PDB file of C-alpha atoms and ligand atoms in Angstrom:
ATOM      1  CA  MET A  15     -11.542   1.532 -31.056  1.00 65.00           C
ATOM      2  CA  SER A  16     -13.083  -1.389 -28.783  1.00 77.00           C
ATOM      3  CA  ARG A  17     -11.459  -1.832 -25.571  1.00 80.00           C
ATOM      4  CA  PRO A  18     -11.212  -4.545 -23.000  1.00 83.00           C
ATOM      5  CA  PRO A  19     -13.793  -3.618 -19.902  1.00 91.00           C
ATOM      6  CA  LEU A  20     -12.673  -1.822 -17.203  1.00 97.00           C
ATOM      7  CA  PRO A  21     -14.136  -1.999 -13.753  1.00 98.00           C
ATOM      8  CA  PRO A  22     -16.785   0.674 -13.602  1.00 98.00           C
ATOM      9  CA  ARG A  23     -15.554   1.200  -9.560  1.00 98.00           C
ATOM     10  CA  VAL A  24     -12.187   1.452  -8.006  1.00 98.00           C
ATOM     11  CA  THR A  25     -11.170   1.692  -5.000  1.00 98.00           C
ATOM     12  CA  VAL A  26      -7.853   3.264  -4.190  1.00 98.00           C
ATOM     13  CA  VAL A  27      -6.081   2.379  -0.810  1.00 98.00           C
ATOM     14  CA  GLU A  28      -4.283   5.850   0.570  1.00 98.00           C
ATOM     15  CA  VAL A  29      -1.012   4.495   2.068  1.00 98.00           C
ATOM     16  CA  GLY A  30       0.684   7.330   2.423  1.00 98.00           C
ATOM     17  CA  PRO A  31       0.910   7.945   6.376  1.00 98.00           C
ATOM     18  CA  ARG A  32       2.582   4.441   6.351  1.00 97.00           C
ATOM     19  CA  ASP A  33       4.420   3.468   3.811  1.00 95.00           C
ATOM     20  CA  GLY A  34       5.163   6.893   2.053  1.00 96.00           C
ATOM     21  CA  LEU A  35       5.778   8.554   5.638  1.00 96.00           C
ATOM     22  CA  GLN A  36       7.738   5.402   6.740  1.00 93.00           C
ATOM     23  CA  ASN A  37      10.498   5.942   4.268  1.00 89.00           C
ATOM     24  CA  GLU A  38      11.155  10.265   4.493  1.00 90.00           C
ATOM     25  CA  THR A  39      13.669  10.465   6.938  1.00 88.00           C
ATOM     26  CA  VAL A  40      12.443  14.004   8.331  1.00 92.00           C
ATOM     27  CA  GLN A  41      10.342  12.973  11.665  1.00 94.00           C
ATOM     28  CA  VAL A  42       6.517  14.431  11.512  1.00 97.00           C
ATOM     29  CA  SER A  43       5.241  15.585  13.913  1.00 97.00           C
ATOM     30  CA  THR A  44       1.946  13.587  15.507  1.00 98.00           C
ATOM     31  CA  ALA A  45      -0.527  16.863  14.750  1.00 98.00           C
ATOM     32  CA  THR A  46       0.954  16.585  11.259  1.00 98.00           C
ATOM     33  CA  LYS A  47       0.010  12.923  10.686  1.00 98.00           C
ATOM     34  CA  ILE A  48      -3.602  13.688  11.762  1.00 98.00           C
ATOM     35  CA  ALA A  49      -4.100  16.323   9.249  1.00 98.00           C
ATOM     36  CA  PHE A  50      -2.696  15.087   6.730  1.00 98.00           C
ATOM     37  CA  VAL A  51      -4.819  11.721   7.041  1.00 98.00           C
ATOM     38  CA  GLU A  52      -7.935  14.047   8.280  1.00 98.00           C
ATOM     39  CA  ALA A  53      -7.639  15.377   4.919  1.00 98.00           C
ATOM     40  CA  LEU A  54      -6.918  12.617   2.833  1.00 98.00           C
ATOM     41  CA  ALA A  55     -10.231  10.725   4.449  1.00 98.00           C
ATOM     42  CA  ALA A  56     -11.834  14.410   3.703  1.00 98.00           C
ATOM     43  CA  ALA A  57     -10.940  13.949  -0.128  1.00 98.00           C
ATOM     44  CA  GLY A  58     -12.562  10.735  -0.625  1.00 98.00           C
ATOM     45  CA  LEU A  59     -10.086   7.945  -0.213  1.00 98.00           C
ATOM     46  CA  PRO A  60     -12.550   5.069   1.062  1.00 98.00           C
ATOM     47  CA  VAL A  61      -9.369   3.393   2.488  1.00 98.00           C
ATOM     48  CA  VAL A  62      -6.085   4.984   4.367  1.00 98.00           C
ATOM     49  CA  GLU A  63      -3.569   3.134   6.171  1.00 98.00           C
ATOM     50  CA  ILE A  64      -2.528   5.502   8.926  1.00 98.00           C
ATOM     51  CA  ALA A  65       0.719   4.021  10.451  1.00 97.00           C
ATOM     52  CA  ALA A  66       2.454   1.330  11.483  1.00 97.00           C
ATOM     53  CA  PHE A  67       2.553  -0.401  14.985  1.00 98.00           C
ATOM     54  CA  VAL A  68       5.841  -1.701  15.048  1.00 95.00           C
ATOM     55  CA  ASN A  69       9.305  -1.243  17.015  1.00 93.00           C
ATOM     56  CA  PRO A  70      10.258   1.814  16.837  1.00 92.00           C
ATOM     57  CA  ALA A  71      13.807   1.979  17.523  1.00 91.00           C
ATOM     58  CA  ARG A  72      13.758  -0.217  14.218  1.00 89.00           C
ATOM     59  CA  VAL A  73      10.768   2.472  12.789  1.00 90.00           C
ATOM     60  CA  PRO A  74      11.278   6.464  14.591  1.00 92.00           C
ATOM     61  CA  GLN A  75       8.621   7.387  12.373  1.00 93.00           C
ATOM     62  CA  MET A  76       6.020   5.295  12.998  1.00 95.00           C
ATOM     63  CA  ALA A  77       6.722   5.565  16.850  1.00 95.00           C
ATOM     64  CA  ASP A  78       3.119   7.512  17.459  1.00 97.00           C
ATOM     65  CA  ALA A  79       1.518   5.101  15.552  1.00 97.00           C
ATOM     66  CA  ILE A  80      -1.194   5.072  18.707  1.00 97.00           C
ATOM     67  CA  ASP A  81      -1.006   8.470  19.189  1.00 98.00           C
ATOM     68  CA  VAL A  82      -1.935   9.058  15.689  1.00 98.00           C
ATOM     69  CA  ALA A  83      -4.489   6.022  15.408  1.00 98.00           C
ATOM     70  CA  ARG A  84      -6.895   7.668  19.108  1.00 98.00           C
ATOM     71  CA  GLY A  85      -6.213  11.572  17.312  1.00 98.00           C
ATOM     72  CA  ILE A  86      -7.869  10.510  14.136  1.00 98.00           C
ATOM     73  CA  ALA A  87     -11.335  12.288  13.912  1.00 98.00           C
ATOM     74  CA  LYS A  88     -12.567   8.626  11.994  1.00 97.00           C
ATOM     75  CA  GLN A  89     -14.627   9.501   9.243  1.00 96.00           C
ATOM     76  CA  PRO A  90     -18.222   6.864   8.732  1.00 94.00           C
ATOM     77  CA  GLY A  91     -17.131   6.369   5.288  1.00 93.00           C
ATOM     78  CA  THR A  92     -13.624   5.868   5.269  1.00 98.00           C
ATOM     79  CA  ARG A  93     -11.805   2.770   6.141  1.00 98.00           C
ATOM     80  CA  TYR A  94      -8.189   2.950   8.621  1.00 98.00           C
ATOM     81  CA  THR A  95      -5.782   0.689   8.435  1.00 98.00           C
ATOM     82  CA  ALA A  96      -2.218  -0.275   9.701  1.00 98.00           C
ATOM     83  CA  LEU A  97       0.540  -2.161   9.372  1.00 97.00           C
ATOM     84  CA  VAL A  98       0.749  -4.653  12.426  1.00 97.00           C
ATOM     85  CA  PRO A  99       4.407  -6.951  12.124  1.00 96.00           C
ATOM     86  CA  ASN A 100       3.516  -9.300  15.222  1.00 96.00           C
ATOM     87  CA  LEU A 101       1.080 -10.477  18.293  1.00 97.00           C
ATOM     88  CA  ARG A 102       2.730  -6.659  20.205  1.00 97.00           C
ATOM     89  CA  GLY A 103       1.718  -4.710  17.048  1.00 98.00           C
ATOM     90  CA  LEU A 104      -1.660  -6.276  17.424  1.00 98.00           C
ATOM     91  CA  ALA A 105      -2.409  -5.458  20.859  1.00 98.00           C
ATOM     92  CA  ALA A 106      -0.992  -2.233  20.358  1.00 98.00           C
ATOM     93  CA  ALA A 107      -3.964  -1.674  17.343  1.00 98.00           C
ATOM     94  CA  TYR A 108      -6.534  -3.079  19.321  1.00 98.00           C
ATOM     95  CA  ASP A 109      -5.976  -0.603  21.898  1.00 97.00           C
ATOM     96  CA  ALA A 110      -5.661   2.292  19.798  1.00 98.00           C
ATOM     97  CA  GLY A 111      -8.900   1.302  18.239  1.00 97.00           C
ATOM     98  CA  MET A 112      -7.990   0.074  15.096  1.00 98.00           C
ATOM     99  CA  THR A 113     -11.329  -2.388  13.176  1.00 98.00           C
ATOM    100  CA  GLU A 114      -8.851  -3.389  10.070  1.00 98.00           C
ATOM    101  CA  ILE A 115      -4.741  -4.060  10.220  1.00 98.00           C
ATOM    102  CA  ALA A 116      -2.411  -5.516   7.357  1.00 98.00           C
ATOM    103  CA  ILE A 117       0.802  -8.019   7.366  1.00 98.00           C
ATOM    104  CA  VAL A 118       3.633  -8.309   5.453  1.00 96.00           C
ATOM    105  CA  VAL A 119       4.824 -11.606   3.775  1.00 97.00           C
ATOM    106  CA  ALA A 120       7.689 -11.296   1.482  1.00 96.00           C
ATOM    107  CA  ALA A 121       7.561 -13.456  -1.728  1.00 96.00           C
ATOM    108  CA  SER A 122      11.320 -13.826  -1.713  1.00 94.00           C
ATOM    109  CA  GLU A 123      13.265 -15.724   0.439  1.00 95.00           C
ATOM    110  CA  THR A 124      16.130 -14.012   0.892  1.00 93.00           C
ATOM    111  CA  PHE A 125      14.222 -10.314   0.932  1.00 92.00           C
ATOM    112  CA  SER A 126      12.459 -12.450   4.070  1.00 92.00           C
ATOM    113  CA  GLN A 127      15.520 -13.054   5.604  1.00 93.00           C
ATOM    114  CA  ARG A 128      17.096  -9.859   5.063  1.00 91.00           C
ATOM    115  CA  ASN A 129      14.003  -7.341   6.030  1.00 86.00           C
ATOM    116  CA  ILE A 130      12.682  -9.881   9.456  1.00 88.00           C
ATOM    117  CA  ASN A 131      15.151 -12.431  10.011  1.00 91.00           C
ATOM    118  CA  GLN A 132      12.296 -14.840   9.133  1.00 93.00           C
ATOM    119  CA  THR A 133      11.839 -17.515   6.590  1.00 95.00           C
ATOM    120  CA  VAL A 134       9.265 -16.710   4.546  1.00 95.00           C
ATOM    121  CA  ASP A 135       7.144 -20.492   5.548  1.00 96.00           C
ATOM    122  CA  ALA A 136       8.228 -19.264   9.082  1.00 96.00           C
ATOM    123  CA  SER A 137       6.129 -15.534   8.898  1.00 96.00           C
ATOM    124  CA  LEU A 138       3.602 -17.195   7.718  1.00 97.00           C
ATOM    125  CA  THR A 139       3.426 -19.483  11.079  1.00 97.00           C
ATOM    126  CA  ALA A 140       3.925 -16.307  12.623  1.00 96.00           C
ATOM    127  CA  TYR A 141       0.713 -14.106  11.391  1.00 97.00           C
ATOM    128  CA  ALA A 142      -1.366 -17.179  10.768  1.00 97.00           C
ATOM    129  CA  SER A 143      -1.883 -16.479  14.648  1.00 98.00           C
ATOM    130  CA  VAL A 144      -1.593 -12.718  14.134  1.00 98.00           C
ATOM    131  CA  VAL A 145      -5.246 -12.840  11.720  1.00 98.00           C
ATOM    132  CA  HIS A 146      -6.478 -15.580  14.083  1.00 98.00           C
ATOM    133  CA  ASP A 147      -6.408 -13.722  17.048  1.00 98.00           C
ATOM    134  CA  ALA A 148      -7.409 -10.669  14.921  1.00 98.00           C
ATOM    135  CA  ARG A 149     -10.489 -11.645  13.317  1.00 98.00           C
ATOM    136  CA  ALA A 150     -11.749 -13.662  16.984  1.00 98.00           C
ATOM    137  CA  GLU A 151     -11.446  -9.575  17.835  1.00 97.00           C
ATOM    138  CA  GLY A 152     -13.407  -8.705  14.887  1.00 98.00           C
ATOM    139  CA  MET A 153     -10.360  -6.831  12.657  1.00 98.00           C
ATOM    140  CA  ARG A 154     -10.294  -6.965   8.976  1.00 98.00           C
ATOM    141  CA  VAL A 155      -6.676  -8.468   8.239  1.00 98.00           C
ATOM    142  CA  ARG A 156      -5.161  -7.152   4.477  1.00 98.00           C
ATOM    143  CA  GLY A 157      -2.036  -8.727   3.136  1.00 98.00           C
ATOM    144  CA  TYR A 158       0.685  -7.454   1.632  1.00 97.00           C
ATOM    145  CA  LEU A 159       3.079  -9.998  -0.893  1.00 97.00           C
ATOM    146  CA  SER A 160       5.769  -7.975  -1.324  1.00 96.00           C
ATOM    147  CA  THR A 161       8.884  -8.147  -4.328  1.00 96.00           C
ATOM    148  CA  ALA A 162       5.810 -10.127  -6.040  1.00 97.00           C
ATOM    149  CA  PHE A 163       7.257  -9.464  -9.238  1.00 97.00           C
ATOM    150  CA  GLY A 164      11.308  -8.888  -7.974  1.00 95.00           C
ATOM    151  CA  CYS A 165      13.469  -9.257  -4.954  1.00 93.00           C
ATOM    152  CA  PRO A 166      16.297  -6.703  -4.442  1.00 90.00           C
ATOM    153  CA  PHE A 167      19.022  -8.892  -4.143  1.00 91.00           C
ATOM    154  CA  GLU A 168      17.788 -12.301  -5.824  1.00 91.00           C
ATOM    155  CA  GLY A 169      16.280 -10.569  -9.240  1.00 94.00           C
ATOM    156  CA  ASP A 170      13.148 -12.192 -10.621  1.00 94.00           C
ATOM    157  CA  VAL A 171      10.758 -13.721  -8.512  1.00 95.00           C
ATOM    158  CA  PRO A 172       8.889 -17.303  -9.709  1.00 96.00           C
ATOM    159  CA  GLN A 173       5.131 -16.439 -10.764  1.00 97.00           C
ATOM    160  CA  ALA A 174       4.093 -20.273  -9.494  1.00 97.00           C
ATOM    161  CA  ARG A 175       5.327 -18.566  -6.257  1.00 97.00           C
ATOM    162  CA  VAL A 176       3.313 -15.944  -5.985  1.00 98.00           C
ATOM    163  CA  VAL A 177       0.223 -17.177  -7.312  1.00 98.00           C
ATOM    164  CA  GLU A 178       1.099 -20.210  -3.978  1.00 98.00           C
ATOM    165  CA  LEU A 179       1.259 -17.719  -1.973  1.00 98.00           C
ATOM    166  CA  THR A 180      -1.115 -15.210  -2.607  1.00 98.00           C
ATOM    167  CA  GLU A 181      -3.600 -18.193  -1.574  1.00 98.00           C
ATOM    168  CA  ARG A 182      -1.827 -19.458   1.551  1.00 98.00           C
ATOM    169  CA  LEU A 183      -2.609 -15.774   2.622  1.00 98.00           C
ATOM    170  CA  LEU A 184      -6.073 -16.212   1.563  1.00 98.00           C
ATOM    171  CA  SER A 185      -6.943 -19.002   3.125  1.00 98.00           C
ATOM    172  CA  MET A 186      -5.387 -17.780   6.243  1.00 97.00           C
ATOM    173  CA  GLY A 187      -7.961 -15.304   6.455  1.00 98.00           C
ATOM    174  CA  VAL A 188      -7.263 -11.985   5.199  1.00 98.00           C
ATOM    175  CA  PHE A 189      -9.607 -10.483   3.200  1.00 98.00           C
ATOM    176  CA  GLU A 190      -7.624  -9.048  -0.082  1.00 98.00           C
ATOM    177  CA  VAL A 191      -3.840  -9.427  -1.111  1.00 98.00           C
ATOM    178  CA  ALA A 192      -2.000  -6.723  -1.861  1.00 98.00           C
ATOM    179  CA  VAL A 193       0.569  -8.004  -4.844  1.00 98.00           C
ATOM    180  CA  SER A 194       3.600  -5.520  -4.289  1.00 97.00           C
ATOM    181  CA  ASP A 195       6.563  -4.825  -7.065  1.00 96.00           C
ATOM    182  CA  THR A 196       8.526  -3.391  -3.683  1.00 93.00           C
ATOM    183  CA  ILE A 197      11.360  -2.276  -5.944  1.00 93.00           C
ATOM    184  CA  GLY A 198       9.268  -0.731  -8.934  1.00 95.00           C
ATOM    185  CA  VAL A 199      10.823  -3.892 -11.556  1.00 96.00           C
ATOM    186  CA  ALA A 200       6.838  -4.926 -13.381  1.00 98.00           C
ATOM    187  CA  THR A 201       5.876  -4.309 -16.755  1.00 98.00           C
ATOM    188  CA  PRO A 202       2.115  -4.334 -18.490  1.00 98.00           C
ATOM    189  CA  GLY A 203       2.387  -8.059 -19.950  1.00 98.00           C
ATOM    190  CA  GLU A 204       3.903  -9.153 -16.842  1.00 98.00           C
ATOM    191  CA  VAL A 205       1.259  -7.269 -14.841  1.00 98.00           C
ATOM    192  CA  ALA A 206      -1.900  -9.487 -16.883  1.00 98.00           C
ATOM    193  CA  ASP A 207       0.153 -12.412 -16.823  1.00 98.00           C
ATOM    194  CA  MET A 208       0.185 -12.877 -13.355  1.00 98.00           C
ATOM    195  CA  VAL A 209      -2.973 -11.954 -12.687  1.00 98.00           C
ATOM    196  CA  GLU A 210      -4.332 -13.854 -15.223  1.00 98.00           C
ATOM    197  CA  ALA A 211      -2.714 -17.045 -13.544  1.00 98.00           C
ATOM    198  CA  MET A 212      -4.289 -15.542  -9.904  1.00 98.00           C
ATOM    199  CA  SER A 213      -7.711 -15.254 -11.206  1.00 98.00           C
ATOM    200  CA  ALA A 214      -7.190 -19.109 -12.033  1.00 97.00           C
ATOM    201  CA  ARG A 215      -6.971 -19.740  -8.461  1.00 98.00           C
ATOM    202  CA  VAL A 216      -8.582 -16.533  -6.514  1.00 98.00           C
ATOM    203  CA  PRO A 217     -11.558 -14.554  -6.920  1.00 98.00           C
ATOM    204  CA  VAL A 218     -10.117 -11.274  -8.850  1.00 98.00           C
ATOM    205  CA  GLY A 219     -11.821  -9.064  -6.210  1.00 98.00           C
ATOM    206  CA  ALA A 220      -9.605 -10.308  -3.539  1.00 98.00           C
ATOM    207  CA  ILE A 221      -6.251  -9.112  -5.750  1.00 98.00           C
ATOM    208  CA  ALA A 222      -5.419  -5.840  -5.327  1.00 98.00           C
ATOM    209  CA  LEU A 223      -1.724  -4.372  -6.723  1.00 98.00           C
ATOM    210  CA  HIS A 224       0.771  -2.242  -4.974  1.00 98.00           C
ATOM    211  CA  LEU A 225       2.369  -0.482  -7.489  1.00 97.00           C
ATOM    212  CA  HIS A 226       6.250   1.607  -7.670  1.00 96.00           C
ATOM    213  CA  ASP A 227       6.551   4.019 -10.110  1.00 96.00           C
ATOM    214  CA  THR A 228      10.631   3.375  -9.794  1.00 94.00           C
ATOM    215  CA  ARG A 229      11.010   3.045 -13.713  1.00 95.00           C
ATOM    216  CA  GLY A 230       7.772   4.813 -14.832  1.00 96.00           C
ATOM    217  CA  THR A 231       5.832   2.041 -15.602  1.00 98.00           C
ATOM    218  CA  ALA A 232       3.497   2.068 -12.527  1.00 98.00           C
ATOM    219  CA  LEU A 233       0.783   3.385 -14.610  1.00 98.00           C
ATOM    220  CA  ALA A 234       0.959   1.078 -17.649  1.00 98.00           C
ATOM    221  CA  ASN A 235       0.464  -1.909 -14.898  1.00 98.00           C
ATOM    222  CA  VAL A 236      -2.841  -0.414 -13.747  1.00 98.00           C
ATOM    223  CA  LEU A 237      -4.209   0.255 -17.126  1.00 98.00           C
ATOM    224  CA  ALA A 238      -2.873  -4.178 -17.716  1.00 98.00           C
ATOM    225  CA  ALA A 239      -4.559  -4.803 -14.457  1.00 98.00           C
ATOM    226  CA  LEU A 240      -7.608  -3.030 -14.700  1.00 98.00           C
ATOM    227  CA  GLU A 241      -8.175  -4.717 -18.547  1.00 98.00           C
ATOM    228  CA  ALA A 242      -7.194  -8.101 -16.481  1.00 97.00           C
ATOM    229  CA  GLY A 243     -10.589  -7.560 -13.795  1.00 97.00           C
ATOM    230  CA  VAL A 244      -8.679  -5.534 -10.888  1.00 98.00           C
ATOM    231  CA  SER A 245     -10.156  -2.976  -9.270  1.00 98.00           C
ATOM    232  CA  THR A 246      -8.191  -2.295  -5.782  1.00 98.00           C
ATOM    233  CA  PHE A 247      -4.928  -0.189  -6.091  1.00 98.00           C
ATOM    234  CA  ASP A 248      -2.607   1.164  -3.700  1.00 98.00           C
ATOM    235  CA  ALA A 249      -1.232   4.854  -4.259  1.00 98.00           C
ATOM    236  CA  SER A 250       0.264   7.639  -1.901  1.00 98.00           C
ATOM    237  CA  ALA A 251      -0.275  10.669  -2.163  1.00 98.00           C
ATOM    238  CA  GLY A 252       2.349  12.934  -3.932  1.00 97.00           C
ATOM    239  CA  GLY A 253       3.846   9.650  -4.303  1.00 96.00           C
ATOM    240  CA  LEU A 254       4.828   9.670  -0.968  1.00 95.00           C
ATOM    241  CA  GLY A 255       8.036   8.035   0.248  1.00 89.00           C
ATOM    242  CA  GLY A 256      10.100   7.121  -2.524  1.00 78.00           C
ATOM    243  CA  CYS A 257      12.592   3.848  -3.231  1.00 73.00           C
ATOM    244  CA  PRO A 258      13.987   2.768  -0.302  1.00 73.00           C
ATOM    245  CA  PHE A 259      16.555   0.602  -2.474  1.00 70.00           C
ATOM    246  CA  ALA A 260      17.020   3.483  -4.699  1.00 72.00           C
ATOM    247  CA  PRO A 261      17.668   6.936  -3.269  1.00 74.00           C
ATOM    248  CA  GLY A 262      15.864   9.563  -5.126  1.00 74.00           C
ATOM    249  CA  ALA A 263      14.195   7.560  -7.649  1.00 76.00           C
ATOM    250  CA  ALA A 264      10.332   6.915  -7.281  1.00 81.00           C
ATOM    251  CA  GLY A 265       8.636   4.824  -5.460  1.00 91.00           C
ATOM    252  CA  ASN A 266       4.687   4.309  -4.378  1.00 95.00           C
ATOM    253  CA  LEU A 267       2.587   4.915  -7.558  1.00 97.00           C
ATOM    254  CA  SER A 268       1.113   9.078  -6.316  1.00 98.00           C
ATOM    255  CA  THR A 269      -2.412   8.693  -5.783  1.00 98.00           C
ATOM    256  CA  GLU A 270      -3.002  12.169  -8.230  1.00 98.00           C
ATOM    257  CA  ASP A 271      -1.815  10.314 -10.944  1.00 98.00           C
ATOM    258  CA  LEU A 272      -3.727   7.050 -10.635  1.00 98.00           C
ATOM    259  CA  ILE A 273      -6.731   9.227  -9.776  1.00 98.00           C
ATOM    260  CA  TYR A 274      -6.228  11.566 -12.812  1.00 98.00           C
ATOM    261  CA  MET A 275      -5.523   8.237 -15.061  1.00 98.00           C
ATOM    262  CA  LEU A 276      -8.829   6.535 -13.281  1.00 98.00           C
ATOM    263  CA  GLN A 277     -11.051   9.964 -14.118  1.00 98.00           C
ATOM    264  CA  GLY A 278      -9.741  10.367 -17.931  1.00 98.00           C
ATOM    265  CA  LEU A 279     -11.325   6.712 -18.367  1.00 97.00           C
ATOM    266  CA  GLY A 280     -14.453   7.538 -16.876  1.00 97.00           C
ATOM    267  CA  ILE A 281     -13.792   4.934 -13.715  1.00 98.00           C
ATOM    268  CA  GLU A 282     -15.605   5.956 -10.720  1.00 98.00           C
ATOM    269  CA  THR A 283     -12.907   6.581  -7.613  1.00 98.00           C
ATOM    270  CA  GLY A 284     -15.097   9.263  -5.163  1.00 98.00           C
ATOM    271  CA  VAL A 285     -11.444  10.903  -5.003  1.00 98.00           C
ATOM    272  CA  ASP A 286     -12.121  14.281  -4.955  1.00 98.00           C
ATOM    273  CA  LEU A 287      -8.384  14.689  -6.528  1.00 98.00           C
ATOM    274  CA  ASP A 288      -7.922  18.669  -5.900  1.00 98.00           C
ATOM    275  CA  ALA A 289      -8.495  17.596  -2.593  1.00 98.00           C
ATOM    276  CA  VAL A 290      -5.551  15.243  -2.771  1.00 98.00           C
ATOM    277  CA  VAL A 291      -3.299  18.041  -3.977  1.00 98.00           C
ATOM    278  CA  ARG A 292      -4.092  19.830  -1.011  1.00 97.00           C
ATOM    279  CA  ALA A 293      -3.446  17.176   1.668  1.00 98.00           C
ATOM    280  CA  SER A 294      -0.415  16.482  -0.450  1.00 98.00           C
ATOM    281  CA  ARG A 295       0.969  19.525  -0.094  1.00 97.00           C
ATOM    282  CA  LEU A 296       0.242  20.323   3.473  1.00 96.00           C
ATOM    283  CA  ILE A 297       2.294  17.175   3.771  1.00 97.00           C
ATOM    284  CA  ALA A 298       5.237  17.898   1.642  1.00 95.00           C
ATOM    285  CA  ALA A 299       5.504  21.909   4.073  1.00 94.00           C
ATOM    286  CA  SER A 300       7.147  19.025   6.630  1.00 95.00           C
ATOM    287  CA  ILE A 301       9.471  16.553   4.974  1.00 93.00           C
ATOM    288  CA  GLY A 302      11.674  18.703   3.443  1.00 87.00           C
ATOM    289  CA  HIS A 303      11.027  18.311  -0.264  1.00 88.00           C
ATOM    290  CA  PRO A 304       8.666  18.174  -3.318  1.00 90.00           C
ATOM    291  CA  LEU A 305       7.052  15.384  -4.388  1.00 94.00           C
ATOM    292  CA  PRO A 306       7.402  13.546  -7.255  1.00 93.00           C
ATOM    293  CA  SER A 307       3.971  13.175  -8.695  1.00 95.00           C
ATOM    294  CA  ARG A 308       3.684  14.132 -12.004  1.00 96.00           C
ATOM    295  CA  TYR A 309       0.211  15.527 -11.352  1.00 97.00           C
ATOM    296  CA  LEU A 310       0.846  18.173  -8.500  1.00 96.00           C
ATOM    297  CA  LYS A 311       4.020  19.229 -10.365  1.00 94.00           C
ATOM    298  CA  ALA A 312       1.876  19.939 -13.428  1.00 96.00           C
ATOM    299  CA  VAL A 313      -0.557  21.717 -11.067  1.00 96.00           C
ATOM    300  CA  SER A 314       1.299  23.437  -9.389  1.00 89.00           C
ATOM    301  CA  GLY A 315       3.765  25.228 -11.547  1.00 73.00           C
ATOM    302  CA  SER A 316       7.386  26.518 -10.424  1.00 54.00           C
ATOM    303  CA  ASP A 317       6.418  25.597  -6.872  1.00 52.00           C
ATOM    304  CA  PRO A 318       6.076  21.593  -6.874  1.00 47.00           C
ATOM    305  CA  ARG A 319       5.305  21.304  -3.372  1.00 49.00           C
TER     306      ARG A 319
HETATM  307 MG1   MG B 660       4.987   0.816  -1.106  1.00 59.59          MG
END
């Protein structure tokens, strides 16, 4: 049977230490966070999002971002990135030695208003300064476009709006846009259509996908995106983080589940799956509940940790 050609190599962006831990209620020690990041880098993950330089009153889990960033024994082949919401966060990230950051813009107006109390346009204007200043310091900036496949308040988000905002982010100077299914509602046909619409306007190499497995469609969506030429995917070790809009439901696509499928497809990632499992077990021991990754459960027998 002939199938569409797939990218020979995929970049997996590990978001567990930030997007994962940020949604966990148990406060994890700085030393454990550092050990987790180091284990993920040692597993061969090429990019690790290590923290968010945000207001600690809003996100207590990220209060030690500077200590985490400074405490990591950095590997030369790994890119370390961190979320930055504003110029104050950028200054902290710079002081902590970060050379790459990420910003988040919402595709849905209501989500932007409720989440950061700003219109989408106002957030883009504010982020333009962050991107400018970061690049002036030689830092690379990644953009997240959240709620790109649906909003918990508005429901459907128009594809044309997602394409337009992706173009605007790239024209601001971000090197890549992680098109994010924040509430895990996307299905493969929509993902294929979205990537096709985007590819007509921006280089496919500048498109990453940040998928959630809330309704069990994340891996099917990855396959659809691979067939459409996408070669960068976000994932969280063990599926750490859950879904902030549906307590108890799955959130981030699990790194193990993604790597397992990519390996089966013969796609190179440079990641050692067993070593990711060890990193997930390390963090699972600190958060007080089993992680949702199917692969992790499959290799852990009766103890899904
Ligand atoms: Mg996420």
